[in-house]
């Protein structure tokens, strides 16, 4: 199977599949499966929804961690809100999502 798929397509898939997943999930739901498991979501500082382009830009900014050889992770301690480079790039912050509370259809007597 490896011989049937050209190297360029396999290499592109290593970047495109995660890019599509992270960008689409963040744009559509404000969270990914991992963030949802930990009760987290991505929100913009001004309160409006992320656009698809901003979500793609946020994913691309993840590579700043590699570009700084991991030194960009020090922002977790330096920034009072724990925002990293990908959050600064599109003015987002990761917050704890409030747990949903069951509502009653009618008051109990």
PDB file of C-alpha atoms in Angstrom:
ATOM      1  CA  UNK A   1       0.000   0.000   0.000  1.00  0.00           C
ATOM      2  CA  UNK A   2       2.884   2.334   0.756  1.00  0.00           C
ATOM      3  CA  UNK A   3       4.116   2.052  -2.837  1.00  0.00           C
ATOM      4  CA  UNK A   4       0.689   2.941  -4.235  1.00  0.00           C
ATOM      5  CA  UNK A   5       0.479   6.326  -2.469  1.00  0.00           C
ATOM      6  CA  UNK A   6       3.086   8.864  -3.633  1.00  0.00           C
ATOM      7  CA  UNK A   7       5.346  10.409  -0.974  1.00  0.00           C
ATOM      8  CA  UNK A   8       3.984  13.907  -1.592  1.00  0.00           C
ATOM      9  CA  UNK A   9       0.414  12.853  -0.905  1.00  0.00           C
ATOM     10  CA  UNK A  10       1.381  10.994   2.269  1.00  0.00           C
ATOM     11  CA  UNK A  11       3.364  13.991   3.511  1.00  0.00           C
ATOM     12  CA  UNK A  12       0.528  16.394   2.707  1.00  0.00           C
ATOM     13  CA  UNK A  13      -1.937  14.112   4.499  1.00  0.00           C
ATOM     14  CA  UNK A  14       0.192  14.270   7.662  1.00  0.00           C
ATOM     15  CA  UNK A  15      -0.455  18.018   7.762  1.00  0.00           C
ATOM     16  CA  UNK A  16      -3.856  18.349   6.077  1.00  0.00           C
ATOM     17  CA  UNK A  17      -5.812  15.768   8.072  1.00  0.00           C
ATOM     18  CA  UNK A  18      -4.999  17.339  11.466  1.00  0.00           C
ATOM     19  CA  UNK A  19      -5.378  20.850  10.003  1.00  0.00           C
ATOM     20  CA  UNK A  20      -8.861  20.084   8.728  1.00  0.00           C
ATOM     21  CA  UNK A  21      -9.868  18.396  11.990  1.00  0.00           C
ATOM     22  CA  UNK A  22      -8.578  21.090  14.351  1.00  0.00           C
ATOM     23  CA  UNK A  23      -9.725  24.011  12.203  1.00  0.00           C
ATOM     24  CA  UNK A  24     -13.185  22.610  11.499  1.00  0.00           C
ATOM     25  CA  UNK A  25     -13.859  21.441  15.067  1.00  0.00           C
ATOM     26  CA  UNK A  26     -12.690  24.730  16.584  1.00  0.00           C
ATOM     27  CA  UNK A  27     -14.682  26.765  14.071  1.00  0.00           C
ATOM     28  CA  UNK A  28     -17.875  24.700  14.244  1.00  0.00           C
ATOM     29  CA  UNK A  29     -18.072  23.711  17.925  1.00  0.00           C
ATOM     30  CA  UNK A  30     -15.378  25.773  19.665  1.00  0.00           C
ATOM     31  CA  UNK A  31     -13.786  22.594  20.947  1.00  0.00           C
ATOM     32  CA  UNK A  32     -12.101  19.386  19.865  1.00  0.00           C
ATOM     33  CA  UNK A  33     -12.695  15.910  21.259  1.00  0.00           C
ATOM     34  CA  UNK A  34      -9.727  16.238  23.622  1.00  0.00           C
ATOM     35  CA  UNK A  35     -10.780  19.658  24.869  1.00  0.00           C
ATOM     36  CA  UNK A  36     -14.336  18.426  25.327  1.00  0.00           C
ATOM     37  CA  UNK A  37     -13.112  15.508  27.463  1.00  0.00           C
ATOM     38  CA  UNK A  38     -11.389  17.986  29.761  1.00  0.00           C
ATOM     39  CA  UNK A  39     -14.325  20.405  29.751  1.00  0.00           C
ATOM     40  CA  UNK A  40     -12.511  23.110  27.762  1.00  0.00           C
ATOM     41  CA  UNK A  41     -13.475  25.305  24.836  1.00  0.00           C
ATOM     42  CA  UNK A  42     -11.867  28.012  22.703  1.00  0.00           C
ATOM     43  CA  UNK A  43     -13.434  31.480  22.767  1.00  0.00           C
ATOM     44  CA  UNK A  44     -12.440  34.809  21.268  1.00  0.00           C
ATOM     45  CA  UNK A  45     -11.590  37.613  23.660  1.00  0.00           C
ATOM     46  CA  UNK A  46     -14.232  39.865  22.095  1.00  0.00           C
ATOM     47  CA  UNK A  47     -16.933  37.189  22.481  1.00  0.00           C
ATOM     48  CA  UNK A  48     -17.716  36.603  18.818  1.00  0.00           C
ATOM     49  CA  UNK A  49     -17.410  33.224  17.096  1.00  0.00           C
ATOM     50  CA  UNK A  50     -14.201  32.219  15.374  1.00  0.00           C
ATOM     51  CA  UNK A  51     -14.356  32.250  11.607  1.00  0.00           C
ATOM     52  CA  UNK A  52     -13.060  29.311   9.610  1.00  0.00           C
ATOM     53  CA  UNK A  53     -10.069  31.384   8.469  1.00  0.00           C
ATOM     54  CA  UNK A  54      -9.218  32.296  12.078  1.00  0.00           C
ATOM     55  CA  UNK A  55      -9.471  28.640  13.067  1.00  0.00           C
ATOM     56  CA  UNK A  56      -7.073  27.681  10.280  1.00  0.00           C
ATOM     57  CA  UNK A  57      -4.718  30.477  11.333  1.00  0.00           C
ATOM     58  CA  UNK A  58      -4.889  29.267  14.941  1.00  0.00           C
ATOM     59  CA  UNK A  59      -3.925  25.761  13.856  1.00  0.00           C
ATOM     60  CA  UNK A  60      -1.023  27.086  11.782  1.00  0.00           C
ATOM     61  CA  UNK A  61       0.261  29.051  14.755  1.00  0.00           C
ATOM     62  CA  UNK A  62       0.694  25.761  16.678  1.00  0.00           C
ATOM     63  CA  UNK A  63       3.884  25.333  14.671  1.00  0.00           C
ATOM     64  CA  UNK A  64       5.359  28.326  16.492  1.00  0.00           C
ATOM     65  CA  UNK A  65       6.072  25.936  19.353  1.00  0.00           C
ATOM     66  CA  UNK A  66       8.355  23.961  17.048  1.00  0.00           C
ATOM     67  CA  UNK A  67       9.844  27.141  15.594  1.00  0.00           C
ATOM     68  CA  UNK A  68      10.891  28.330  19.033  1.00  0.00           C
ATOM     69  CA  UNK A  69      12.177  24.860  19.965  1.00  0.00           C
ATOM     70  CA  UNK A  70       9.586  24.688  22.717  1.00  0.00           C
ATOM     71  CA  UNK A  71      10.464  28.024  24.313  1.00  0.00           C
ATOM     72  CA  UNK A  72       7.044  29.367  23.328  1.00  0.00           C
ATOM     73  CA  UNK A  73       5.566  27.089  25.998  1.00  0.00           C
ATOM     74  CA  UNK A  74       7.051  29.393  28.636  1.00  0.00           C
ATOM     75  CA  UNK A  75       4.154  31.747  27.865  1.00  0.00           C
ATOM     76  CA  UNK A  76       2.012  29.454  30.003  1.00  0.00           C
ATOM     77  CA  UNK A  77       3.752  30.851  33.073  1.00  0.00           C
ATOM     78  CA  UNK A  78       4.420  34.361  31.769  1.00  0.00           C
ATOM     79  CA  UNK A  79       0.930  35.159  30.472  1.00  0.00           C
ATOM     80  CA  UNK A  80      -1.628  35.680  33.264  1.00  0.00           C
ATOM     81  CA  UNK A  81      -4.304  33.869  31.221  1.00  0.00           C
ATOM     82  CA  UNK A  82      -2.040  31.006  30.097  1.00  0.00           C
ATOM     83  CA  UNK A  83      -2.356  31.972  26.420  1.00  0.00           C
ATOM     84  CA  UNK A  84       0.182  30.567  23.975  1.00  0.00           C
ATOM     85  CA  UNK A  85       1.230  31.873  20.571  1.00  0.00           C
ATOM     86  CA  UNK A  86      -1.680  30.307  18.723  1.00  0.00           C
ATOM     87  CA  UNK A  87      -4.067  32.077  21.100  1.00  0.00           C
ATOM     88  CA  UNK A  88      -2.306  35.424  20.651  1.00  0.00           C
ATOM     89  CA  UNK A  89      -2.403  35.022  16.853  1.00  0.00           C
ATOM     90  CA  UNK A  90      -6.201  35.165  16.707  1.00  0.00           C
ATOM     91  CA  UNK A  91      -7.097  36.675  20.119  1.00  0.00           C
ATOM     92  CA  UNK A  92      -8.493  33.521  21.695  1.00  0.00           C
ATOM     93  CA  UNK A  93      -8.318  31.933  25.101  1.00  0.00           C
ATOM     94  CA  UNK A  94      -9.111  28.405  26.268  1.00  0.00           C
ATOM     95  CA  UNK A  95     -11.665  28.406  29.072  1.00  0.00           C
ATOM     96  CA  UNK A  96     -13.436  25.839  31.188  1.00  0.00           C
ATOM     97  CA  UNK A  97     -16.854  25.167  29.749  1.00  0.00           C
ATOM     98  CA  UNK A  98     -19.636  25.389  32.247  1.00  0.00           C
ATOM     99  CA  UNK A  99     -21.220  22.010  32.889  1.00  0.00           C
ATOM    100  CA  UNK A 100     -24.731  21.795  31.559  1.00  0.00           C
ATOM    101  CA  UNK A 101     -27.322  21.750  34.290  1.00  0.00           C
ATOM    102  CA  UNK A 102     -30.572  19.891  33.917  1.00  0.00           C
ATOM    103  CA  UNK A 103     -33.598  22.138  33.786  1.00  0.00           C
ATOM    104  CA  UNK A 104     -37.015  21.245  35.066  1.00  0.00           C
ATOM    105  CA  UNK A 105     -39.979  21.512  32.718  1.00  0.00           C
ATOM    106  CA  UNK A 106     -42.335  22.302  35.595  1.00  0.00           C
ATOM    107  CA  UNK A 107     -41.576  23.398  39.162  1.00  0.00           C
ATOM    108  CA  UNK A 108     -41.769  20.722  41.819  1.00  0.00           C
ATOM    109  CA  UNK A 109     -44.483  21.149  44.481  1.00  0.00           C
TER     110      UNK A 109
END
